[in-house]
Amino acid sequence: MIHSKALLLLSCDFATAWNSRKLIVSNKRLLPILMDELHLSALVLSYSPKSEQAWSHRRWVINMIARNCSTLQWIIERESELVEKIAERSKMNYRAWNHRCWLVSFMTREQVLDELKKSRNWSGLHVADNSCFHYRRRLMLRNLEGFCYTQDNNSSGYFVETYQIWKEELDWNESLIKQYVGREALWLHRRFLSMYLIKHMATHLLAVSCQSKPKASVDIDIDSLMDHELCLVHSCSTTIADANFEDFQAQAIHSAAYMLWLTKQIPEYQGIDIQEKLRAGVGDVTRMLKRSCPDRSSLWDYLVGYHSEP
């Protein structure tokens, strides 16, 4: 164990040394030894934050702890804090955020909601890092999974709370889009939020609320959502009318791509009114892009034609 530890401190991606430690630890399965492994990998990550072997070893140790430990939630909380500290020092660290996403499957609903609150400020300060928004998406899906398994009398309250979380995230995302111009990660996050909001309204996956409403009321909600999204896209596109900055042009391109994507997300049975609004919105955005970025006119025509196909 001492020799392998020395080897790992010198060469953190020495897979044979990590595997030898797994072999010894798996035969003992004592909590103090497992905790020592977490301390060792944390030490390795302190100077090599993108070491895939070190992150993989931590996941193996946590799985071992999960089999015979009642304090796992405390460990998961500490793990999440460790990832955030490392992500602060090591920008765009996909391996660290992937590890944090993996931790979500061990979290209770209370921990999921708490993580959503705690990670919000960090994400708002790192809007170019798509990984932190991917983590928030993983948390929101985990919370949604809880609703799917809830069939008791509290289902209605669960739905209201879940919908409110989704709506607050959508509003927060809009404020970030307007504050930080041209950030693709924010538009990608909005696609996720809009897709699930539309999906649950249209297909009644969140059945507790929808069963008590006629279909027309659900259509009105979607129609209102589309009106709001069209206004957002229009406001983001018009900002480049008198601006030659790359960020403003990027904002227009991302908003146009979002509009084209949105046209494919509305089911046909929702009615022609919504489809007509979206097609009109695509036309307006396309004309604006051609005026602002005439060198890419053929690209806009191609994208519009592709997304107009049935």
mmCIF file of N, CA, C and O in Angstrom, residues 177-258:
data_model
loop_
_atom_site.group_PDB
_atom_site.id
_atom_site.type_symbol
_atom_site.label_atom_id
_atom_site.label_comp_id
_atom_site.label_asym_id
_atom_site.label_seq_id
_atom_site.Cartn_x
_atom_site.Cartn_y
_atom_site.Cartn_z
ATOM 1 N N ILE A 177 -29.364 35.091 -20.057
ATOM 2 C CA ILE A 177 -29.223 35.280 -21.501
ATOM 3 C C ILE A 177 -29.156 36.766 -21.837
ATOM 4 O O ILE A 177 -28.369 37.190 -22.695
ATOM 5 N N LYS A 178 -29.961 37.554 -21.170
ATOM 6 C CA LYS A 178 -29.982 38.995 -21.436
ATOM 7 C C LYS A 178 -28.765 39.701 -20.826
ATOM 8 O O LYS A 178 -28.312 40.720 -21.352
ATOM 9 N N GLN A 179 -28.254 39.145 -19.738
ATOM 10 C CA GLN A 179 -27.115 39.784 -19.077
ATOM 11 C C GLN A 179 -25.790 39.408 -19.725
ATOM 12 O O GLN A 179 -24.896 40.251 -19.880
ATOM 13 N N TYR A 180 -25.656 38.128 -20.102
ATOM 14 C CA TYR A 180 -24.411 37.634 -20.704
ATOM 15 C C TYR A 180 -24.694 37.297 -22.172
ATOM 16 O O TYR A 180 -25.173 36.210 -22.495
ATOM 17 N N VAL A 181 -24.355 38.218 -23.040
ATOM 18 C CA VAL A 181 -24.720 38.110 -24.453
ATOM 19 C C VAL A 181 -23.826 37.102 -25.177
ATOM 20 O O VAL A 181 -22.608 37.089 -24.988
ATOM 21 N N GLY A 182 -24.467 36.256 -25.996
ATOM 22 C CA GLY A 182 -23.715 35.363 -26.885
ATOM 23 C C GLY A 182 -23.160 34.120 -26.243
ATOM 24 O O GLY A 182 -22.219 33.519 -26.783
ATOM 25 N N ARG A 183 -23.704 33.683 -25.111
ATOM 26 C CA ARG A 183 -23.208 32.482 -24.428
ATOM 27 C C ARG A 183 -24.044 31.267 -24.836
ATOM 28 O O ARG A 183 -25.210 31.134 -24.462
ATOM 29 N N GLU A 184 -23.439 30.379 -25.611
ATOM 30 C CA GLU A 184 -24.164 29.230 -26.162
ATOM 31 C C GLU A 184 -24.677 28.301 -25.075
ATOM 32 O O GLU A 184 -25.751 27.708 -25.200
ATOM 33 N N ALA A 185 -23.921 28.134 -23.986
ATOM 34 C CA ALA A 185 -24.327 27.228 -22.911
ATOM 35 C C ALA A 185 -25.692 27.608 -22.341
ATOM 36 O O ALA A 185 -26.479 26.734 -21.962
ATOM 37 N N LEU A 186 -25.986 28.895 -22.289
ATOM 38 C CA LEU A 186 -27.273 29.351 -21.758
ATOM 39 C C LEU A 186 -28.418 28.972 -22.683
ATOM 40 O O LEU A 186 -29.500 28.575 -22.231
ATOM 41 N N TRP A 187 -28.196 29.074 -23.988
ATOM 42 C CA TRP A 187 -29.239 28.705 -24.945
ATOM 43 C C TRP A 187 -29.462 27.195 -24.968
ATOM 44 O O TRP A 187 -30.593 26.722 -25.119
ATOM 45 N N LEU A 188 -28.394 26.438 -24.810
ATOM 46 C CA LEU A 188 -28.538 24.978 -24.747
ATOM 47 C C LEU A 188 -29.325 24.566 -23.506
ATOM 48 O O LEU A 188 -30.146 23.639 -23.549
ATOM 49 N N HIS A 189 -29.076 25.248 -22.411
ATOM 50 C CA HIS A 189 -29.810 24.960 -21.178
ATOM 51 C C HIS A 189 -31.292 25.297 -21.359
ATOM 52 O O HIS A 189 -32.166 24.582 -20.872
ATOM 53 N N ARG A 190 -31.556 26.366 -22.091
ATOM 54 C CA ARG A 190 -32.954 26.746 -22.324
ATOM 55 C C ARG A 190 -33.670 25.710 -23.189
ATOM 56 O O ARG A 190 -34.864 25.462 -23.020
ATOM 57 N N ARG A 191 -32.964 25.109 -24.122
ATOM 58 C CA ARG A 191 -33.570 24.045 -24.921
ATOM 59 C C ARG A 191 -34.058 22.909 -24.023
ATOM 60 O O ARG A 191 -35.169 22.397 -24.194
ATOM 61 N N PHE A 192 -33.221 22.530 -23.097
ATOM 62 C CA PHE A 192 -33.591 21.457 -22.169
ATOM 63 C C PHE A 192 -34.827 21.836 -21.367
ATOM 64 O O PHE A 192 -35.782 21.046 -21.253
ATOM 65 N N LEU A 193 -34.836 23.037 -20.826
ATOM 66 C CA LEU A 193 -35.962 23.477 -20.000
ATOM 67 C C LEU A 193 -37.249 23.543 -20.807
ATOM 68 O O LEU A 193 -38.301 23.066 -20.358
ATOM 69 N N SER A 194 -37.174 24.111 -21.996
ATOM 70 C CA SER A 194 -38.369 24.239 -22.828
ATOM 71 C C SER A 194 -38.880 22.880 -23.281
ATOM 72 O O SER A 194 -40.088 22.635 -23.298
ATOM 73 N N MET A 195 -37.964 21.997 -23.657
ATOM 74 C CA MET A 195 -38.363 20.692 -24.161
ATOM 75 C C MET A 195 -39.164 19.914 -23.130
ATOM 76 O O MET A 195 -40.225 19.363 -23.428
ATOM 77 N N TYR A 196 -38.668 19.887 -21.900
ATOM 78 C CA TYR A 196 -39.372 19.119 -20.873
ATOM 79 C C TYR A 196 -40.665 19.796 -20.441
ATOM 80 O O TYR A 196 -41.647 19.126 -20.126
ATOM 81 N N LEU A 197 -40.670 21.103 -20.449
ATOM 82 C CA LEU A 197 -41.899 21.807 -20.095
ATOM 83 C C LEU A 197 -42.982 21.528 -21.131
ATOM 84 O O LEU A 197 -44.137 21.228 -20.791
ATOM 85 N N ILE A 198 -42.627 21.586 -22.395
ATOM 86 C CA ILE A 198 -43.576 21.300 -23.472
ATOM 87 C C ILE A 198 -43.996 19.834 -23.435
ATOM 88 O O ILE A 198 -45.173 19.498 -23.587
ATOM 89 N N LYS A 199 -43.036 18.965 -23.229
ATOM 90 C CA LYS A 199 -43.311 17.531 -23.238
ATOM 91 C C LYS A 199 -44.300 17.142 -22.161
ATOM 92 O O LYS A 199 -45.255 16.405 -22.395
ATOM 93 N N HIS A 200 -44.099 17.658 -20.956
ATOM 94 C CA HIS A 200 -44.974 17.280 -19.847
ATOM 95 C C HIS A 200 -46.362 17.892 -19.983
ATOM 96 O O HIS A 200 -47.354 17.297 -19.581
ATOM 97 N N MET A 201 -46.424 19.088 -20.558
ATOM 98 C CA MET A 201 -47.742 19.677 -20.775
ATOM 99 C C MET A 201 -48.494 18.946 -21.880
ATOM 100 O O MET A 201 -49.682 18.674 -21.787
ATOM 101 N N ALA A 202 -47.785 18.646 -22.975
ATOM 102 C CA ALA A 202 -48.447 18.091 -24.152
ATOM 103 C C ALA A 202 -48.847 16.639 -23.973
ATOM 104 O O ALA A 202 -49.885 16.210 -24.449
ATOM 105 N N THR A 203 -48.030 15.841 -23.289
ATOM 106 C CA THR A 203 -48.293 14.409 -23.178
ATOM 107 C C THR A 203 -48.878 14.007 -21.829
ATOM 108 O O THR A 203 -49.141 12.834 -21.582
ATOM 109 N N HIS A 204 -49.035 14.995 -20.926
ATOM 110 C CA HIS A 204 -49.622 14.757 -19.608
ATOM 111 C C HIS A 204 -48.798 13.774 -18.775
ATOM 112 O O HIS A 204 -49.343 12.990 -18.005
ATOM 113 N N LEU A 205 -47.488 13.855 -18.908
ATOM 114 C CA LEU A 205 -46.655 13.003 -18.069
ATOM 115 C C LEU A 205 -46.760 13.431 -16.609
ATOM 116 O O LEU A 205 -46.631 12.630 -15.695
ATOM 117 N N LEU A 206 -46.972 14.735 -16.407
ATOM 118 C CA LEU A 206 -47.242 15.207 -15.060
ATOM 119 C C LEU A 206 -48.755 15.147 -14.867
ATOM 120 O O LEU A 206 -49.468 16.136 -14.868
ATOM 121 N N ALA A 207 -49.264 13.934 -14.718
ATOM 122 C CA ALA A 207 -50.692 13.660 -14.862
ATOM 123 C C ALA A 207 -51.543 14.199 -13.720
ATOM 124 O O ALA A 207 -52.721 14.458 -13.904
ATOM 125 N N VAL A 208 -50.986 14.374 -12.556
ATOM 126 C CA VAL A 208 -51.803 14.769 -11.421
ATOM 127 C C VAL A 208 -52.491 16.095 -11.666
ATOM 128 O O VAL A 208 -53.675 16.262 -11.398
ATOM 129 N N SER A 209 -51.724 17.048 -12.221
ATOM 130 C CA SER A 209 -52.316 18.342 -12.493
ATOM 131 C C SER A 209 -53.155 18.322 -13.763
ATOM 132 O O SER A 209 -54.229 18.889 -13.814
ATOM 133 N N CYS A 210 -52.650 17.652 -14.772
ATOM 134 C CA CYS A 210 -53.293 17.712 -16.080
ATOM 135 C C CYS A 210 -54.630 16.968 -16.116
ATOM 136 O O CYS A 210 -55.499 17.304 -16.896
ATOM 137 N N GLN A 211 -54.778 15.928 -15.310
ATOM 138 C CA GLN A 211 -56.009 15.152 -15.347
ATOM 139 C C GLN A 211 -57.212 15.976 -14.921
ATOM 140 O O GLN A 211 -58.334 15.706 -15.322
ATOM 141 N N SER A 212 -56.992 16.986 -14.135
ATOM 142 C CA SER A 212 -58.099 17.809 -13.664
ATOM 143 C C SER A 212 -58.381 18.989 -14.580
ATOM 144 O O SER A 212 -59.239 19.800 -14.314
ATOM 145 N N LYS A 213 -57.603 19.080 -15.683
ATOM 146 C CA LYS A 213 -57.786 20.197 -16.605
ATOM 147 C C LYS A 213 -58.215 19.684 -17.964
ATOM 148 O O LYS A 213 -57.762 18.636 -18.409
ATOM 149 N N PRO A 214 -59.069 20.408 -18.655
ATOM 150 C CA PRO A 214 -59.355 20.047 -20.038
ATOM 151 C C PRO A 214 -58.138 20.321 -20.903
ATOM 152 O O PRO A 214 -57.294 21.138 -20.565
ATOM 153 N N LYS A 215 -58.067 19.641 -22.047
ATOM 154 C CA LYS A 215 -56.909 19.768 -22.927
ATOM 155 C C LYS A 215 -56.693 21.205 -23.393
ATOM 156 O O LYS A 215 -55.579 21.661 -23.577
ATOM 157 N N ALA A 216 -57.813 21.953 -23.557
ATOM 158 C CA ALA A 216 -57.701 23.325 -24.038
ATOM 159 C C ALA A 216 -56.847 24.179 -23.119
ATOM 160 O O ALA A 216 -56.069 25.012 -23.563
ATOM 161 N N SER A 217 -56.985 23.961 -21.799
ATOM 162 C CA SER A 217 -56.229 24.778 -20.860
ATOM 163 C C SER A 217 -54.743 24.501 -20.975
ATOM 164 O O SER A 217 -53.926 25.384 -20.801
ATOM 165 N N VAL A 218 -54.394 23.236 -21.261
ATOM 166 C CA VAL A 218 -52.993 22.902 -21.470
ATOM 167 C C VAL A 218 -52.475 23.565 -22.738
ATOM 168 O O VAL A 218 -51.370 24.087 -22.787
ATOM 169 N N ASP A 219 -53.272 23.579 -23.796
ATOM 170 C CA ASP A 219 -52.881 24.236 -25.033
ATOM 171 C C ASP A 219 -52.630 25.721 -24.812
ATOM 172 O O ASP A 219 -51.715 26.296 -25.380
ATOM 173 N N ILE A 220 -53.471 26.339 -23.980
ATOM 174 C CA ILE A 220 -53.306 27.762 -23.697
ATOM 175 C C ILE A 220 -51.967 28.002 -23.008
ATOM 176 O O ILE A 220 -51.262 28.949 -23.308
ATOM 177 N N ASP A 221 -51.584 27.113 -22.113
ATOM 178 C CA ASP A 221 -50.305 27.248 -21.434
ATOM 179 C C ASP A 221 -49.151 27.171 -22.429
ATOM 180 O O ASP A 221 -48.198 27.941 -22.358
ATOM 181 N N ILE A 222 -49.232 26.220 -23.345
ATOM 182 C CA ILE A 222 -48.178 26.078 -24.339
ATOM 183 C C ILE A 222 -48.161 27.288 -25.269
ATOM 184 O O ILE A 222 -47.107 27.784 -25.649
ATOM 185 N N ASP A 223 -49.325 27.751 -25.637
ATOM 186 C CA ASP A 223 -49.427 28.924 -26.503
ATOM 187 C C ASP A 223 -48.794 30.140 -25.838
ATOM 188 O O ASP A 223 -48.069 30.914 -26.469
ATOM 189 N N SER A 224 -49.052 30.302 -24.546
ATOM 190 C CA SER A 224 -48.461 31.408 -23.799
ATOM 191 C C SER A 224 -46.944 31.271 -23.732
ATOM 192 O O SER A 224 -46.208 32.256 -23.865
ATOM 193 N N LEU A 225 -46.481 30.038 -23.546
ATOM 194 C CA LEU A 225 -45.040 29.789 -23.497
ATOM 195 C C LEU A 225 -44.387 30.144 -24.825
ATOM 196 O O LEU A 225 -43.331 30.785 -24.862
ATOM 197 N N MET A 226 -45.025 29.753 -25.937
ATOM 198 C CA MET A 226 -44.468 30.051 -27.257
ATOM 199 C C MET A 226 -44.435 31.553 -27.523
ATOM 200 O O MET A 226 -43.486 32.070 -28.109
ATOM 201 N N ASP A 227 -45.479 32.257 -27.105
ATOM 202 C CA ASP A 227 -45.487 33.716 -27.267
ATOM 203 C C ASP A 227 -44.311 34.349 -26.537
ATOM 204 O O ASP A 227 -43.654 35.265 -27.045
ATOM 205 N N HIS A 228 -44.067 33.860 -25.341
ATOM 206 C CA HIS A 228 -42.965 34.399 -24.538
ATOM 207 C C HIS A 228 -41.618 34.095 -25.197
ATOM 208 O O HIS A 228 -40.736 34.971 -25.249
ATOM 209 N N GLU A 229 -41.460 32.870 -25.706
ATOM 210 C CA GLU A 229 -40.196 32.495 -26.338
ATOM 211 C C GLU A 229 -39.969 33.308 -27.609
ATOM 212 O O GLU A 229 -38.835 33.709 -27.902
ATOM 213 N N LEU A 230 -41.025 33.573 -28.363
ATOM 214 C CA LEU A 230 -40.902 34.390 -29.570
ATOM 215 C C LEU A 230 -40.457 35.811 -29.229
ATOM 216 O O LEU A 230 -39.609 36.398 -29.926
ATOM 217 N N CYS A 231 -41.000 36.346 -28.160
ATOM 218 C CA CYS A 231 -40.598 37.697 -27.719
ATOM 219 C C CYS A 231 -39.138 37.714 -27.301
ATOM 220 O O CYS A 231 -38.398 38.668 -27.605
ATOM 221 N N LEU A 232 -38.699 36.666 -26.600
ATOM 222 C CA LEU A 232 -37.304 36.586 -26.167
ATOM 223 C C LEU A 232 -36.371 36.515 -27.366
ATOM 224 O O LEU A 232 -35.366 37.243 -27.427
ATOM 225 N N VAL A 233 -36.690 35.641 -28.318
ATOM 226 C CA VAL A 233 -35.852 35.495 -29.504
ATOM 227 C C VAL A 233 -35.801 36.807 -30.284
ATOM 228 O O VAL A 233 -34.737 37.234 -30.751
ATOM 229 N N HIS A 234 -36.942 37.449 -30.415
ATOM 230 C CA HIS A 234 -36.989 38.715 -31.158
ATOM 231 C C HIS A 234 -36.141 39.782 -30.474
ATOM 232 O O HIS A 234 -35.381 40.507 -31.129
ATOM 233 N N SER A 235 -36.237 39.882 -29.162
ATOM 234 C CA SER A 235 -35.466 40.900 -28.431
ATOM 235 C C SER A 235 -33.970 40.626 -28.520
ATOM 236 O O SER A 235 -33.169 41.560 -28.620
ATOM 237 N N CYS A 236 -33.584 39.344 -28.504
ATOM 238 C CA CYS A 236 -32.159 38.991 -28.591
ATOM 239 C C CYS A 236 -31.625 39.188 -30.004
ATOM 240 O O CYS A 236 -30.435 39.441 -30.186
ATOM 241 N N SER A 237 -32.491 39.048 -30.998
ATOM 242 C CA SER A 237 -32.058 39.198 -32.388
ATOM 243 C C SER A 237 -31.927 40.664 -32.783
ATOM 244 O O SER A 237 -31.017 41.040 -33.525
ATOM 245 N N THR A 238 -32.815 41.489 -32.271
ATOM 246 C CA THR A 238 -32.798 42.913 -32.665
ATOM 247 C C THR A 238 -31.645 43.672 -32.046
ATOM 248 O O THR A 238 -31.331 44.784 -32.492
ATOM 249 N N THR A 239 -30.992 43.098 -31.046
ATOM 250 C CA THR A 239 -29.873 43.801 -30.410
ATOM 251 C C THR A 239 -28.687 43.958 -31.349
ATOM 252 O O THR A 239 -27.786 44.752 -31.074
ATOM 253 N N ILE A 240 -28.652 43.199 -32.455
ATOM 254 C CA ILE A 240 -27.492 43.286 -33.344
ATOM 255 C C ILE A 240 -27.732 44.248 -34.504
ATOM 256 O O ILE A 240 -26.901 44.362 -35.395
ATOM 257 N N ALA A 241 -28.858 44.940 -34.496
ATOM 258 C CA ALA A 241 -29.180 45.802 -35.624
ATOM 259 C C ALA A 241 -28.104 46.852 -35.875
ATOM 260 O O ALA A 241 -27.740 47.121 -37.010
ATOM 261 N N ASP A 242 -27.562 47.446 -34.823
ATOM 262 C CA ASP A 242 -26.561 48.499 -34.968
ATOM 263 C C ASP A 242 -25.257 48.130 -34.274
ATOM 264 O O ASP A 242 -24.506 48.996 -33.841
ATOM 265 N N ALA A 243 -25.010 46.811 -34.128
ATOM 266 C CA ALA A 243 -23.809 46.375 -33.412
ATOM 267 C C ALA A 243 -23.006 45.413 -34.279
ATOM 268 O O ALA A 243 -23.564 44.550 -34.935
ATOM 269 N N ASN A 244 -21.693 45.621 -34.276
ATOM 270 C CA ASN A 244 -20.816 44.756 -35.058
ATOM 271 C C ASN A 244 -19.985 43.836 -34.173
ATOM 272 O O ASN A 244 -19.073 43.166 -34.657
ATOM 273 N N PHE A 245 -20.275 43.822 -32.892
ATOM 274 C CA PHE A 245 -19.517 42.996 -31.968
ATOM 275 C C PHE A 245 -19.864 41.520 -32.172
ATOM 276 O O PHE A 245 -21.010 41.158 -32.438
ATOM 277 N N GLU A 246 -18.854 40.670 -32.017
ATOM 278 C CA GLU A 246 -19.045 39.235 -32.228
ATOM 279 C C GLU A 246 -20.045 38.642 -31.243
ATOM 280 O O GLU A 246 -20.812 37.735 -31.592
ATOM 281 N N ASP A 247 -20.033 39.120 -30.003
ATOM 282 C CA ASP A 247 -20.947 38.574 -29.001
ATOM 283 C C ASP A 247 -22.402 38.805 -29.394
ATOM 284 O O ASP A 247 -23.257 37.935 -29.201
ATOM 285 N N PHE A 248 -22.697 39.973 -29.954
ATOM 286 C CA PHE A 248 -24.068 40.270 -30.361
ATOM 287 C C PHE A 248 -24.481 39.414 -31.559
ATOM 288 O O PHE A 248 -25.622 38.963 -31.658
ATOM 289 N N GLN A 249 -23.535 39.205 -32.470
ATOM 290 C CA GLN A 249 -23.825 38.336 -33.601
ATOM 291 C C GLN A 249 -24.030 36.900 -33.141
ATOM 292 O O GLN A 249 -24.913 36.194 -33.634
ATOM 293 N N ALA A 250 -23.223 36.477 -32.180
ATOM 294 C CA ALA A 250 -23.386 35.131 -31.634
ATOM 295 C C ALA A 250 -24.739 34.985 -30.943
ATOM 296 O O ALA A 250 -25.399 33.938 -31.047
ATOM 297 N N GLN A 251 -25.165 36.028 -30.253
ATOM 298 C CA GLN A 251 -26.471 36.009 -29.591
ATOM 299 C C GLN A 251 -27.587 35.820 -30.618
ATOM 300 O O GLN A 251 -28.519 35.028 -30.403
ATOM 301 N N ALA A 252 -27.485 36.511 -31.726
ATOM 302 C CA ALA A 252 -28.503 36.380 -32.767
ATOM 303 C C ALA A 252 -28.507 34.985 -33.373
ATOM 304 O O ALA A 252 -29.563 34.394 -33.621
ATOM 305 N N ILE A 253 -27.322 34.450 -33.604
ATOM 306 C CA ILE A 253 -27.221 33.107 -34.188
ATOM 307 C C ILE A 253 -27.791 32.062 -33.237
ATOM 308 O O ILE A 253 -28.547 31.167 -33.636
ATOM 309 N N HIS A 254 -27.444 32.171 -31.952
ATOM 310 C CA HIS A 254 -27.952 31.197 -30.971
ATOM 311 C C HIS A 254 -29.461 31.297 -30.813
ATOM 312 O O HIS A 254 -30.152 30.274 -30.677
ATOM 313 N N SER A 255 -29.974 32.508 -30.835
ATOM 314 C CA SER A 255 -31.419 32.684 -30.702
ATOM 315 C C SER A 255 -32.146 32.146 -31.928
ATOM 316 O O SER A 255 -33.222 31.544 -31.819
ATOM 317 N N ALA A 256 -31.557 32.347 -33.114
ATOM 318 C CA ALA A 256 -32.163 31.820 -34.338
ATOM 319 C C ALA A 256 -32.144 30.292 -34.329
ATOM 320 O O ALA A 256 -33.129 29.647 -34.713
ATOM 321 N N ALA A 257 -31.023 29.713 -33.897
ATOM 322 C CA ALA A 257 -30.940 28.253 -33.815
ATOM 323 C C ALA A 257 -31.970 27.715 -32.825
ATOM 324 O O ALA A 257 -32.581 26.649 -33.043
ATOM 325 N N TYR A 258 -32.171 28.450 -31.752
ATOM 326 C CA TYR A 258 -33.177 28.045 -30.760
ATOM 327 C C TYR A 258 -34.575 28.085 -31.368
ATOM 328 O O TYR A 258 -35.394 27.182 -31.147
#
